[in-house]
Amino acid sequence: MAPAMGLKRPAAAAAAGAAAQTVTLPAPAVREAVRVAVREAEATAPARVAAPAVARDGVLCLEEVDGRRWSYVVDGPGAAVKAKGRASVGASFRAVPLQSPLPPIEEIMSFIRSYVVPEGFPDSVTPSYVPYMSWRALKHFFGGAMGVFTTRTLLNSVGVSQSRATSGAVAINWILKDGAGRVGKMLFARQGKKFDYDLKQLRFSGDLLMELGAGIELATAAFPQLFLPMACIANVVKNVAAVTSTSTRTPIYKAYAKGENIGDVTAKGESVGNIADLLGTGMSILISKSNPSLVTSFAFLSCGYLLSSYHEVRSVVLNTLNRARFTVAVDSFIKTGHVPSLKEGNSQETIFNPPWRHEPVAIGSRFGEAFQEPASFVAIRPLFEDERYMVTYNPTKDKVYALLKDQAKPDDILKAAFHAHVLLHFINASHANLNARKHMNSNRLYQYNPLNMDFLPHIEESCKIVMSSYGVFKKKARDQGWIMSESLLNPGRARLCGIVPQ
């Protein structure tokens, strides 16, 4: 006898409101009851979303990669059923290009571009990226070529090609040379903050040091007996240059990156440098087989390296104001009322500042440097009671000084620098008039010993000009794209505090 089963099925609750009942049915009836329940559930359930059907032409979807498009179509045993609108189990698909294949040369260029330019180029970087990378590649080409000659000279000087030096002595000399370079790198890293202020200037100065180190290395050929001290000095100089290069690299790449792709920009930029370095090395190896003149080779490669470095640095466009770019912006505003654009300001920036160059403006200076006598400080102080800085001129040093108070904020430093340049404009005009008077009175004894007090009228006039024009300057600078919320003016650390009232 077939077993009976208990099936709990809902009564017609919507029609009669009855509770669920348990009905005992024989086994054959169970299957029929389940079918009925399923049919009722399908009738009352919401309509299902139909599975996506294959298009009549068998296309599953379209895909685009870097501007090229493909269609994926049904292929294999199940392709014959595509007319029914569905693909059968076991069917496969294949990719069909929607454009003609690229020529081999374009395929090669596309492969190379994947190593040397960031993804999304040129939209992923700023417009000045291409000239910068072009000059950077040329610089690395000359640098790689120079490396062959310097390495060969060092090896000859240390005695590798001569039997008079033992391998132990060679190894010790080489280790000492490299050790001295690492010490120099460590000591110079203390200046790290300055790399943010004068990025371009330090970058070019670092490349000058790199060539100086290469020149010292080549000079060991003439003085092989002085190999160790000369090689140590050269390695210290070159490692200082290396610190400068690595410390300024990231801010430059950051200026070129659009969005969050600085890692990609950095990786591709270093790839370009390595490729150019390898090409220069290969070329130099071929040339060195003919034993060219070291002096001629060094002169040619060094000139090419420094010229490329100079144009590389000049092509960088930064939107922050360091002292050089700030000077360009303020001078243009004073003379024409116009603040230069980012490109104009960067192109007019002074790249090479020799240590002996006279700087007419000092920011954050000490009191003793700025004033010659107490009377001038007492006379000037009331003009700056409402400011967090003071500006004066020391005629004995021919320099304008901006002294900062201990409450000075970034905007106060910016305003102090602006005021200093305005005062410098009046001082230069006064010097021009003074020279004219000297020329007119050249036949008579003319003596003039100015003090700070003699320039008090110029300082008073500059205060009036700054009060009315500083806000205008800031607005025009912002409109041109300059960042005015922070500056890289590198002020001194001295601050005025606790000024005693007279």
Short mmCIF file of C-alpha atoms in Angstrom, two decimals:
data_model
loop_
_atom_site.label_atom_id
_atom_site.label_comp_id
_atom_site.label_asym_id
_atom_site.label_seq_id
_atom_site.Cartn_x
_atom_site.Cartn_y
_atom_site.Cartn_z
CA MET A 1 0.00 0.00 0.00
CA ALA A 2 1.39 3.35 -1.02
CA PRO A 3 2.40 5.47 1.94
CA ALA A 4 0.44 8.56 2.74
CA MET A 5 2.02 11.97 3.31
CA GLY A 6 0.93 15.06 5.16
CA LEU A 7 0.89 18.17 2.95
CA LYS A 8 0.35 21.53 4.53
CA ARG A 9 -1.18 23.80 1.94
CA PRO A 10 -2.76 27.17 2.47
CA ALA A 11 -6.50 27.48 2.27
CA ALA A 12 -8.07 30.20 0.16
CA ALA A 13 -7.18 32.86 2.68
CA ALA A 14 -7.95 35.78 0.41
CA ALA A 15 -11.47 34.46 -0.37
CA ALA A 16 -12.55 32.78 2.86
CA GLY A 17 -10.01 33.98 5.41
CA ALA A 18 -9.53 30.39 6.69
CA ALA A 19 -6.35 29.26 8.39
CA ALA A 20 -3.87 26.84 6.88
CA GLN A 21 -4.95 23.16 6.96
CA THR A 22 -2.98 19.91 6.91
CA VAL A 23 -4.32 17.28 4.48
CA THR A 24 -3.12 13.68 4.38
CA LEU A 25 -2.79 12.45 0.77
CA PRO A 26 -1.57 9.22 -0.83
CA ALA A 27 1.87 9.39 -2.53
CA PRO A 28 0.63 9.65 -6.16
CA ALA A 29 -1.51 12.57 -5.17
CA VAL A 30 1.45 14.36 -3.57
CA ARG A 31 3.13 14.99 -6.90
CA GLU A 32 -0.08 16.36 -8.38
CA ALA A 33 -0.59 18.60 -5.37
CA VAL A 34 2.94 19.99 -5.71
CA ARG A 35 2.33 20.73 -9.39
CA VAL A 36 -0.87 22.57 -8.54
CA ALA A 37 0.88 24.59 -5.83
CA VAL A 38 3.67 25.56 -8.23
CA ARG A 39 1.18 26.63 -10.90
CA GLU A 40 -0.68 28.75 -8.36
CA ALA A 41 2.59 30.37 -7.19
CA GLU A 42 3.57 31.18 -10.77
CA ALA A 43 0.15 32.68 -11.42
CA THR A 44 0.29 34.99 -8.38
CA ALA A 45 4.05 35.87 -8.49
CA PRO A 46 5.26 38.99 -10.38
CA ALA A 47 6.53 38.47 -13.87
CA ARG A 48 10.20 37.47 -14.06
CA VAL A 49 12.76 39.42 -16.02
CA ALA A 50 13.53 37.40 -19.08
CA ALA A 51 17.10 36.29 -19.55
CA PRO A 52 18.91 38.43 -22.10
CA ALA A 53 18.57 36.94 -25.50
CA VAL A 54 21.25 36.92 -28.15
CA ALA A 55 20.67 39.48 -30.89
CA ARG A 56 19.53 38.21 -34.26
CA ASP A 57 22.98 38.77 -35.75
CA GLY A 58 24.66 36.89 -32.91
CA VAL A 59 26.37 39.96 -31.34
CA LEU A 60 26.68 39.75 -27.57
CA CYS A 61 28.17 43.20 -26.86
CA LEU A 62 30.59 45.87 -28.05
CA GLU A 63 33.87 46.84 -26.38
CA GLU A 64 36.23 49.79 -26.76
CA VAL A 65 39.90 49.91 -25.68
CA ASP A 66 42.04 53.01 -26.35
CA GLY A 67 39.79 54.17 -29.17
CA ARG A 68 39.57 50.76 -30.91
CA ARG A 69 36.31 48.77 -30.90
CA TRP A 70 35.47 45.07 -30.95
CA SER A 71 32.22 43.10 -31.13
CA TYR A 72 31.77 39.76 -29.38
CA VAL A 73 29.66 37.34 -31.45
CA VAL A 74 28.34 33.84 -30.79
CA ASP A 75 30.52 31.18 -32.33
CA GLY A 76 30.82 27.39 -32.31
CA PRO A 77 28.10 24.65 -32.21
CA GLY A 78 25.43 26.91 -30.72
CA ALA A 79 25.67 29.57 -33.40
CA ALA A 80 23.06 27.81 -35.50
CA VAL A 81 20.31 28.51 -32.97
CA LYS A 82 20.85 32.25 -32.94
CA ALA A 83 17.76 32.76 -35.10
CA LYS A 84 15.61 31.61 -32.15
CA GLY A 85 17.00 34.53 -30.13
CA ARG A 86 19.01 32.48 -27.62
CA ALA A 87 22.38 30.80 -27.55
CA SER A 88 22.45 27.13 -26.66
CA VAL A 89 24.59 25.61 -23.94
CA GLY A 90 28.04 24.86 -25.28
CA ALA A 91 28.17 27.84 -27.62
CA SER A 92 31.33 30.00 -27.57
CA PHE A 93 32.08 33.55 -28.69
CA ARG A 94 34.84 35.36 -30.52
CA ALA A 95 36.04 38.96 -30.80
CA VAL A 96 35.66 40.67 -34.15
CA PRO A 97 37.52 43.99 -34.68
CA LEU A 98 35.33 46.77 -36.08
CA GLN A 99 38.24 48.54 -37.80
CA SER A 100 41.08 47.48 -40.00
CA PRO A 101 44.20 46.16 -38.24
CA LEU A 102 46.90 48.70 -37.39
CA PRO A 103 50.02 48.72 -39.55
CA PRO A 104 53.02 47.06 -37.89
CA ILE A 105 54.75 50.39 -37.34
CA GLU A 106 51.73 51.74 -35.47
CA GLU A 107 51.57 48.60 -33.34
CA ILE A 108 55.22 49.13 -32.41
CA MET A 109 54.64 52.81 -31.63
CA SER A 110 51.64 51.92 -29.48
CA PHE A 111 53.79 49.45 -27.57
CA ILE A 112 56.50 52.07 -27.03
CA ARG A 113 53.97 54.69 -25.92
CA SER A 114 52.76 52.33 -23.19
CA TYR A 115 56.25 52.63 -21.64
CA VAL A 116 57.00 56.32 -22.11
CA VAL A 117 53.75 58.30 -21.77
CA PRO A 118 51.12 58.20 -19.01
CA GLU A 119 47.75 56.61 -19.65
CA GLY A 120 45.28 59.03 -21.18
CA PHE A 121 48.05 61.13 -22.72
CA PRO A 122 47.84 64.01 -23.60
CA ASP A 123 44.71 64.74 -21.56
CA SER A 124 46.20 63.28 -18.37
CA VAL A 125 49.09 65.79 -18.18
CA THR A 126 49.57 69.53 -18.55
CA PRO A 127 50.63 71.03 -21.92
CA SER A 128 54.22 71.71 -20.82
CA TYR A 129 54.86 68.00 -20.16
CA VAL A 130 56.11 67.25 -23.69
CA PRO A 131 58.88 69.89 -23.88
CA TYR A 132 60.00 69.01 -20.35
CA MET A 133 60.31 65.30 -21.12
CA SER A 134 62.01 66.01 -24.45
CA TRP A 135 64.75 68.06 -22.82
CA ARG A 136 64.96 65.59 -19.93
CA ALA A 137 65.53 62.70 -22.33
CA LEU A 138 68.24 64.67 -24.16
CA LYS A 139 69.94 65.48 -20.85
CA HIS A 140 69.96 61.82 -19.82
CA PHE A 141 71.34 60.89 -23.24
CA PHE A 142 74.36 63.14 -22.73
CA GLY A 143 74.65 62.02 -19.12
CA GLY A 144 74.76 58.36 -20.12
CA ALA A 145 77.40 59.09 -22.72
CA MET A 146 79.48 61.00 -20.18
CA GLY A 147 79.28 58.09 -17.74
CA VAL A 148 81.20 55.81 -20.09
CA PHE A 149 84.17 58.18 -20.30
CA THR A 150 84.26 58.92 -16.55
CA THR A 151 84.03 55.25 -15.58
CA ARG A 152 86.73 54.27 -18.04
CA THR A 153 89.00 57.03 -16.77
CA LEU A 154 88.47 56.09 -13.14
CA LEU A 155 89.23 52.45 -13.81
CA ASN A 156 92.41 53.36 -15.65
CA SER A 157 93.47 55.76 -12.91
CA VAL A 158 92.85 53.33 -10.07
CA GLY A 159 95.03 50.78 -11.79
CA VAL A 160 92.65 48.17 -13.18
CA SER A 161 94.32 48.35 -16.58
CA GLN A 162 97.77 48.48 -15.05
CA SER A 163 99.57 45.63 -13.32
CA ARG A 164 101.08 47.84 -10.63
CA ALA A 165 97.93 47.85 -8.49
CA THR A 166 96.71 44.80 -6.62
CA SER A 167 93.04 43.86 -6.60
CA GLY A 168 92.83 44.52 -2.86
CA ALA A 169 94.10 48.09 -3.21
CA VAL A 170 91.71 48.71 -6.06
CA ALA A 171 88.76 47.47 -4.03
CA ILE A 172 89.71 49.56 -0.98
CA ASN A 173 90.09 52.74 -3.05
CA TRP A 174 86.77 52.17 -4.75
CA ILE A 175 84.97 51.52 -1.46
CA LEU A 176 86.46 54.64 0.12
CA LYS A 177 85.40 56.68 -2.90
CA ASP A 178 81.79 55.47 -2.67
CA GLY A 179 81.76 55.89 1.11
CA ALA A 180 82.78 59.53 0.82
CA GLY A 181 79.94 60.08 -1.65
CA ARG A 182 77.38 58.64 0.74
CA VAL A 183 78.61 60.88 3.55
CA GLY A 184 78.25 63.92 1.31
CA LYS A 185 74.73 62.88 0.37
CA MET A 186 73.76 62.49 4.01
CA LEU A 187 75.17 65.87 5.04
CA PHE A 188 73.54 67.77 2.20
CA ALA A 189 70.13 66.20 2.90
CA ARG A 190 69.90 68.59 5.88
CA GLN A 191 69.07 71.35 3.38
CA GLY A 192 65.93 69.48 2.27
CA LYS A 193 63.43 72.27 2.98
CA LYS A 194 65.19 74.58 0.53
CA PHE A 195 64.35 72.17 -2.28
CA ASP A 196 60.72 73.26 -1.98
CA TYR A 197 61.50 76.98 -2.16
CA ASP A 198 63.90 77.28 -5.09
CA LEU A 199 63.19 74.07 -6.95
CA LYS A 200 64.32 75.13 -10.42
CA GLN A 201 67.38 76.99 -9.22
CA LEU A 202 68.61 74.06 -7.13
CA ARG A 203 67.82 71.58 -9.90
CA PHE A 204 70.02 73.44 -12.38
CA SER A 205 72.72 74.01 -9.75
CA GLY A 206 72.69 70.27 -9.09
CA ASP A 207 73.32 69.56 -12.75
CA LEU A 208 76.21 72.04 -12.70
CA LEU A 209 77.65 70.12 -9.76
CA MET A 210 77.16 66.86 -11.65
CA GLU A 211 79.33 68.13 -14.50
CA LEU A 212 81.89 69.48 -12.05
CA GLY A 213 82.15 66.04 -10.49
CA ALA A 214 82.53 64.45 -13.92
CA GLY A 215 85.30 66.91 -14.75
CA ILE A 216 87.19 66.00 -11.56
CA GLU A 217 86.82 62.30 -12.39
CA LEU A 218 88.28 62.85 -15.85
CA ALA A 219 91.14 64.85 -14.31
CA THR A 220 92.28 61.72 -12.45
CA ALA A 221 93.72 60.56 -15.79
CA ALA A 222 96.30 63.33 -15.53
CA PHE A 223 97.02 62.70 -11.84
CA PRO A 224 96.58 58.96 -11.21
CA GLN A 225 98.68 59.18 -8.04
CA LEU A 226 95.97 61.44 -6.56
CA PHE A 227 93.17 59.08 -7.48
CA LEU A 228 91.73 58.59 -4.00
CA PRO A 229 91.36 62.25 -2.90
CA MET A 230 90.18 63.39 -6.32
CA ALA A 231 87.71 60.52 -6.69
CA CYS A 232 86.36 61.13 -3.19
CA ILE A 233 85.80 64.82 -3.92
CA ALA A 234 84.15 64.01 -7.24
CA ASN A 235 81.87 61.45 -5.64
CA VAL A 236 80.84 63.84 -2.87
CA VAL A 237 79.98 66.49 -5.45
CA LYS A 238 78.03 64.05 -7.64
CA ASN A 239 76.10 62.64 -4.69
CA VAL A 240 75.11 66.14 -3.61
CA ALA A 241 73.84 66.65 -7.15
CA ALA A 242 71.97 63.34 -6.94
CA VAL A 243 70.21 64.45 -3.74
CA THR A 244 69.16 67.65 -5.49
CA SER A 245 67.81 65.73 -8.48
CA THR A 246 65.81 63.20 -6.49
CA SER A 247 64.46 65.82 -4.06
CA THR A 248 63.13 68.07 -6.83
CA ARG A 249 61.80 65.29 -9.07
CA THR A 250 58.48 64.63 -7.30
CA PRO A 251 57.30 68.29 -7.10
CA ILE A 252 57.99 68.66 -10.83
CA TYR A 253 56.05 65.52 -11.75
CA LYS A 254 53.25 66.64 -9.43
CA ALA A 255 52.97 69.87 -11.41
CA TYR A 256 52.38 67.86 -14.60
CA ALA A 257 49.90 65.31 -13.25
CA LYS A 258 46.21 65.91 -13.76
CA GLY A 259 44.20 64.16 -11.08
CA GLU A 260 45.57 61.25 -9.07
CA ASN A 261 48.06 59.94 -11.64
CA ILE A 262 51.35 61.18 -10.21
CA GLY A 263 52.60 57.61 -9.84
CA ASP A 264 51.98 56.93 -13.53
CA VAL A 265 53.61 60.23 -14.57
CA THR A 266 56.64 59.52 -12.39
CA ALA A 267 57.05 55.95 -13.66
CA LYS A 268 56.84 56.96 -17.32
CA GLY A 269 59.16 59.92 -16.79
CA GLU A 270 61.80 57.70 -15.22
CA SER A 271 61.34 55.21 -18.03
CA VAL A 272 62.08 57.93 -20.59
CA GLY A 273 65.21 58.91 -18.66
CA ASN A 274 66.45 55.31 -18.47
CA ILE A 275 65.88 54.71 -22.18
CA ALA A 276 67.76 57.89 -23.11
CA ASP A 277 70.56 56.98 -20.69
CA LEU A 278 70.96 53.54 -22.30
CA LEU A 279 71.03 55.05 -25.78
CA GLY A 280 73.68 57.55 -24.72
CA THR A 281 75.72 54.80 -23.09
CA GLY A 282 75.60 52.66 -26.22
CA MET A 283 76.62 55.56 -28.43
CA SER A 284 79.49 56.45 -26.12
CA ILE A 285 80.76 52.87 -26.07
CA LEU A 286 80.96 52.88 -29.85
CA ILE A 287 82.73 56.24 -29.91
CA SER A 288 85.17 55.33 -27.14
CA LYS A 289 86.59 52.48 -29.22
CA SER A 290 88.28 55.06 -31.42
CA ASN A 291 89.97 56.64 -28.35
CA PRO A 292 88.76 60.24 -28.86
CA SER A 293 90.24 63.15 -26.94
CA LEU A 294 88.93 63.27 -23.38
CA VAL A 295 88.96 67.06 -23.31
CA THR A 296 87.04 67.37 -26.57
CA SER A 297 84.55 64.67 -25.58
CA PHE A 298 83.98 66.21 -22.15
CA ALA A 299 83.50 69.70 -23.59
CA PHE A 300 80.94 68.52 -26.15
CA LEU A 301 78.97 66.22 -23.84
CA SER A 302 79.06 68.67 -20.93
CA CYS A 303 77.74 71.54 -23.06
CA GLY A 304 74.96 69.32 -24.38
CA TYR A 305 74.09 68.16 -20.87
CA LEU A 306 73.95 71.66 -19.36
CA LEU A 307 72.06 73.15 -22.30
CA SER A 308 69.46 70.38 -22.07
CA SER A 309 69.26 70.83 -18.30
CA TYR A 310 68.70 74.58 -18.62
CA HIS A 311 65.85 74.17 -21.10
CA GLU A 312 64.43 71.28 -19.08
CA VAL A 313 64.17 73.47 -15.99
CA ARG A 314 62.82 76.46 -17.90
CA SER A 315 60.02 74.36 -19.38
CA VAL A 316 58.62 73.56 -15.91
CA VAL A 317 55.48 75.59 -15.12
CA LEU A 318 54.68 75.92 -11.40
CA ASN A 319 51.75 77.79 -9.88
CA THR A 320 53.40 78.63 -6.57
CA LEU A 321 55.33 81.82 -5.84
CA ASN A 322 58.92 81.47 -4.76
CA ARG A 323 61.18 84.51 -4.54
CA ALA A 324 62.14 84.55 -8.22
CA ARG A 325 58.58 84.21 -9.55
CA PHE A 326 57.25 86.60 -6.91
CA THR A 327 59.78 89.21 -8.01
CA VAL A 328 58.66 88.83 -11.62
CA ALA A 329 54.97 89.13 -10.66
CA VAL A 330 55.39 92.18 -8.39
CA ASP A 331 57.72 94.05 -10.75
CA SER A 332 55.28 93.54 -13.60
CA PHE A 333 52.38 94.73 -11.42
CA ILE A 334 54.24 97.86 -10.26
CA LYS A 335 55.34 98.85 -13.75
CA THR A 336 52.29 97.86 -15.82
CA GLY A 337 49.48 96.99 -13.39
CA HIS A 338 49.42 93.52 -14.95
CA VAL A 339 50.22 90.25 -13.17
CA PRO A 340 51.84 87.77 -15.60
CA SER A 341 50.24 84.44 -16.36
CA LEU A 342 51.71 81.18 -15.10
CA LYS A 343 53.56 80.60 -18.36
CA GLU A 344 54.87 84.18 -18.53
CA GLY A 345 55.96 84.24 -14.91
CA ASN A 346 57.78 80.93 -15.15
CA SER A 347 59.49 81.85 -18.41
CA GLN A 348 60.83 85.12 -16.93
CA GLU A 349 62.04 83.49 -13.73
CA THR A 350 65.78 83.66 -13.07
CA ILE A 351 67.12 80.11 -13.10
CA PHE A 352 70.77 80.56 -12.17
CA ASN A 353 71.57 82.50 -8.99
CA PRO A 354 75.32 82.48 -8.32
CA PRO A 355 76.24 82.73 -4.62
CA TRP A 356 77.95 86.07 -5.16
CA ARG A 357 74.86 87.69 -6.67
CA HIS A 358 73.49 90.64 -4.68
CA GLU A 359 69.93 90.10 -3.43
CA PRO A 360 68.18 93.47 -3.01
CA VAL A 361 65.40 92.14 -0.73
CA ALA A 362 65.71 90.14 2.50
CA ILE A 363 62.66 88.66 4.26
CA GLY A 364 62.64 87.65 7.91
CA SER A 365 65.98 89.31 8.66
CA ARG A 366 67.49 90.09 12.04
CA PHE A 367 67.14 93.52 13.62
CA GLY A 368 70.87 94.30 13.59
CA GLU A 369 71.10 93.73 9.84
CA ALA A 370 68.22 96.05 9.00
CA PHE A 371 68.88 99.16 11.13
CA GLN A 372 71.94 101.36 11.47
CA GLU A 373 70.75 103.36 14.47
CA PRO A 374 67.92 103.24 17.05
CA ALA A 375 66.37 106.51 15.87
CA SER A 376 65.35 105.05 12.53
CA PHE A 377 63.57 102.12 14.20
CA VAL A 378 61.70 104.48 16.55
CA ALA A 379 60.63 106.64 13.61
CA ILE A 380 59.48 103.72 11.43
CA ARG A 381 57.71 101.68 14.11
CA PRO A 382 54.46 103.75 14.25
CA LEU A 383 53.91 103.14 10.53
CA PHE A 384 53.60 99.38 11.15
CA GLU A 385 51.65 99.25 14.41
CA ASP A 386 48.71 97.59 12.65
CA GLU A 387 50.88 95.21 10.64
CA ARG A 388 52.65 92.02 11.58
CA TYR A 389 55.85 93.09 9.87
CA MET A 390 58.15 96.08 9.37
CA VAL A 391 59.97 97.22 6.24
CA THR A 392 63.07 99.38 6.07
CA TYR A 393 66.12 100.11 3.91
CA ASN A 394 69.75 99.92 4.95
CA PRO A 395 71.78 102.15 2.60
CA THR A 396 75.16 100.80 3.74
CA LYS A 397 74.17 97.33 2.48
CA ASP A 398 71.93 98.62 -0.33
CA LYS A 399 69.18 96.22 0.66
CA VAL A 400 65.52 96.40 1.66
CA TYR A 401 64.68 94.41 4.79
CA ALA A 402 61.32 92.98 5.81
CA LEU A 403 61.25 92.11 9.51
CA LEU A 404 58.49 89.77 10.67
CA LYS A 405 56.69 89.92 13.99
CA ASP A 406 56.03 86.78 15.98
CA GLN A 407 52.30 86.78 15.03
CA ALA A 408 53.04 86.80 11.31
CA LYS A 409 50.96 84.39 9.22
CA PRO A 410 51.59 83.26 5.61
CA ASP A 411 49.57 86.17 4.22
CA ASP A 412 51.57 88.61 6.37
CA ILE A 413 54.80 87.21 4.94
CA LEU A 414 53.42 87.62 1.43
CA LYS A 415 52.35 91.20 2.19
CA ALA A 416 55.73 92.00 3.74
CA ALA A 417 57.50 90.76 0.61
CA PHE A 418 55.14 92.81 -1.58
CA HIS A 419 55.79 95.91 0.54
CA ALA A 420 59.55 95.34 0.34
CA HIS A 421 59.44 95.28 -3.46
CA VAL A 422 57.31 98.44 -3.55
CA LEU A 423 59.84 100.19 -1.31
CA LEU A 424 62.66 98.89 -3.50
CA HIS A 425 60.96 100.52 -6.50
CA PHE A 426 61.02 103.91 -4.72
CA ILE A 427 64.63 103.38 -3.61
CA ASN A 428 65.76 102.63 -7.15
CA ALA A 429 64.00 105.76 -8.40
CA SER A 430 65.71 107.76 -5.65
CA HIS A 431 69.09 106.32 -6.65
CA ALA A 432 68.50 107.32 -10.25
CA ASN A 433 67.80 110.91 -9.16
CA LEU A 434 70.83 110.88 -6.88
CA ASN A 435 73.11 109.73 -9.71
CA ALA A 436 71.72 112.48 -11.89
CA ARG A 437 72.53 115.06 -9.21
CA LYS A 438 76.03 113.64 -8.83
CA HIS A 439 76.54 113.99 -12.56
CA MET A 440 75.33 117.58 -12.50
CA ASN A 441 77.62 118.42 -9.58
CA SER A 442 80.62 116.47 -10.83
CA ASN A 443 82.79 119.59 -10.78
CA ARG A 444 82.12 120.18 -7.08
CA LEU A 445 82.88 118.06 -4.05
CA TYR A 446 79.76 116.01 -3.43
CA GLN A 447 79.47 113.93 -0.30
CA TYR A 448 76.41 112.05 0.77
CA ASN A 449 76.25 109.63 3.70
CA PRO A 450 72.64 108.46 3.96
CA LEU A 451 71.07 106.81 7.00
CA ASN A 452 67.83 104.87 7.44
CA MET A 453 66.15 108.12 8.48
CA ASP A 454 66.83 109.68 5.08
CA PHE A 455 64.47 107.18 3.46
CA LEU A 456 61.58 107.65 5.90
CA PRO A 457 59.49 109.57 3.29
CA HIS A 458 59.86 106.68 0.86
CA ILE A 459 58.75 104.22 3.53
CA GLU A 460 55.71 106.39 4.36
CA GLU A 461 54.79 106.60 0.67
CA SER A 462 55.19 102.85 0.22
CA CYS A 463 52.79 102.24 3.13
CA LYS A 464 50.08 104.23 1.34
CA ILE A 465 50.65 102.39 -1.93
CA VAL A 466 50.58 98.95 -0.29
CA MET A 467 47.39 99.77 1.62
CA SER A 468 45.51 100.45 -1.63
CA SER A 469 47.16 98.00 -4.02
CA TYR A 470 47.97 94.78 -2.15
CA GLY A 471 44.40 93.46 -2.38
CA VAL A 472 44.30 94.26 -6.10
CA PHE A 473 47.57 92.42 -6.64
CA LYS A 474 46.29 89.32 -4.84
CA LYS A 475 43.07 89.26 -6.85
CA LYS A 476 44.83 89.62 -10.18
CA ALA A 477 47.34 86.95 -9.21
CA ARG A 478 44.57 84.51 -8.32
CA ASP A 479 42.81 85.25 -11.59
CA GLN A 480 46.00 84.26 -13.43
CA GLY A 481 46.14 80.93 -11.59
CA TRP A 482 48.77 81.69 -8.96
CA ILE A 483 48.28 80.07 -5.55
CA MET A 484 48.09 82.87 -2.98
CA SER A 485 47.03 80.86 0.09
CA GLU A 486 50.63 79.81 0.65
CA SER A 487 53.97 80.92 -0.65
CA LEU A 488 57.51 79.58 -0.96
CA LEU A 489 59.37 82.78 -0.13
CA ASN A 490 61.73 81.08 2.34
CA PRO A 491 61.77 83.80 5.02
CA GLY A 492 64.42 83.88 7.70
CA ARG A 493 63.66 82.52 11.14
CA ALA A 494 64.07 85.82 13.06
CA ARG A 495 60.86 87.31 14.52
CA LEU A 496 60.29 90.56 16.41
CA CYS A 497 58.63 90.03 19.76
CA GLY A 498 58.10 92.06 22.93
CA ILE A 499 58.70 95.49 21.38
CA VAL A 500 59.19 97.93 24.25
CA PRO A 501 57.08 101.11 23.85
CA GLN A 502 59.00 104.39 23.91
#
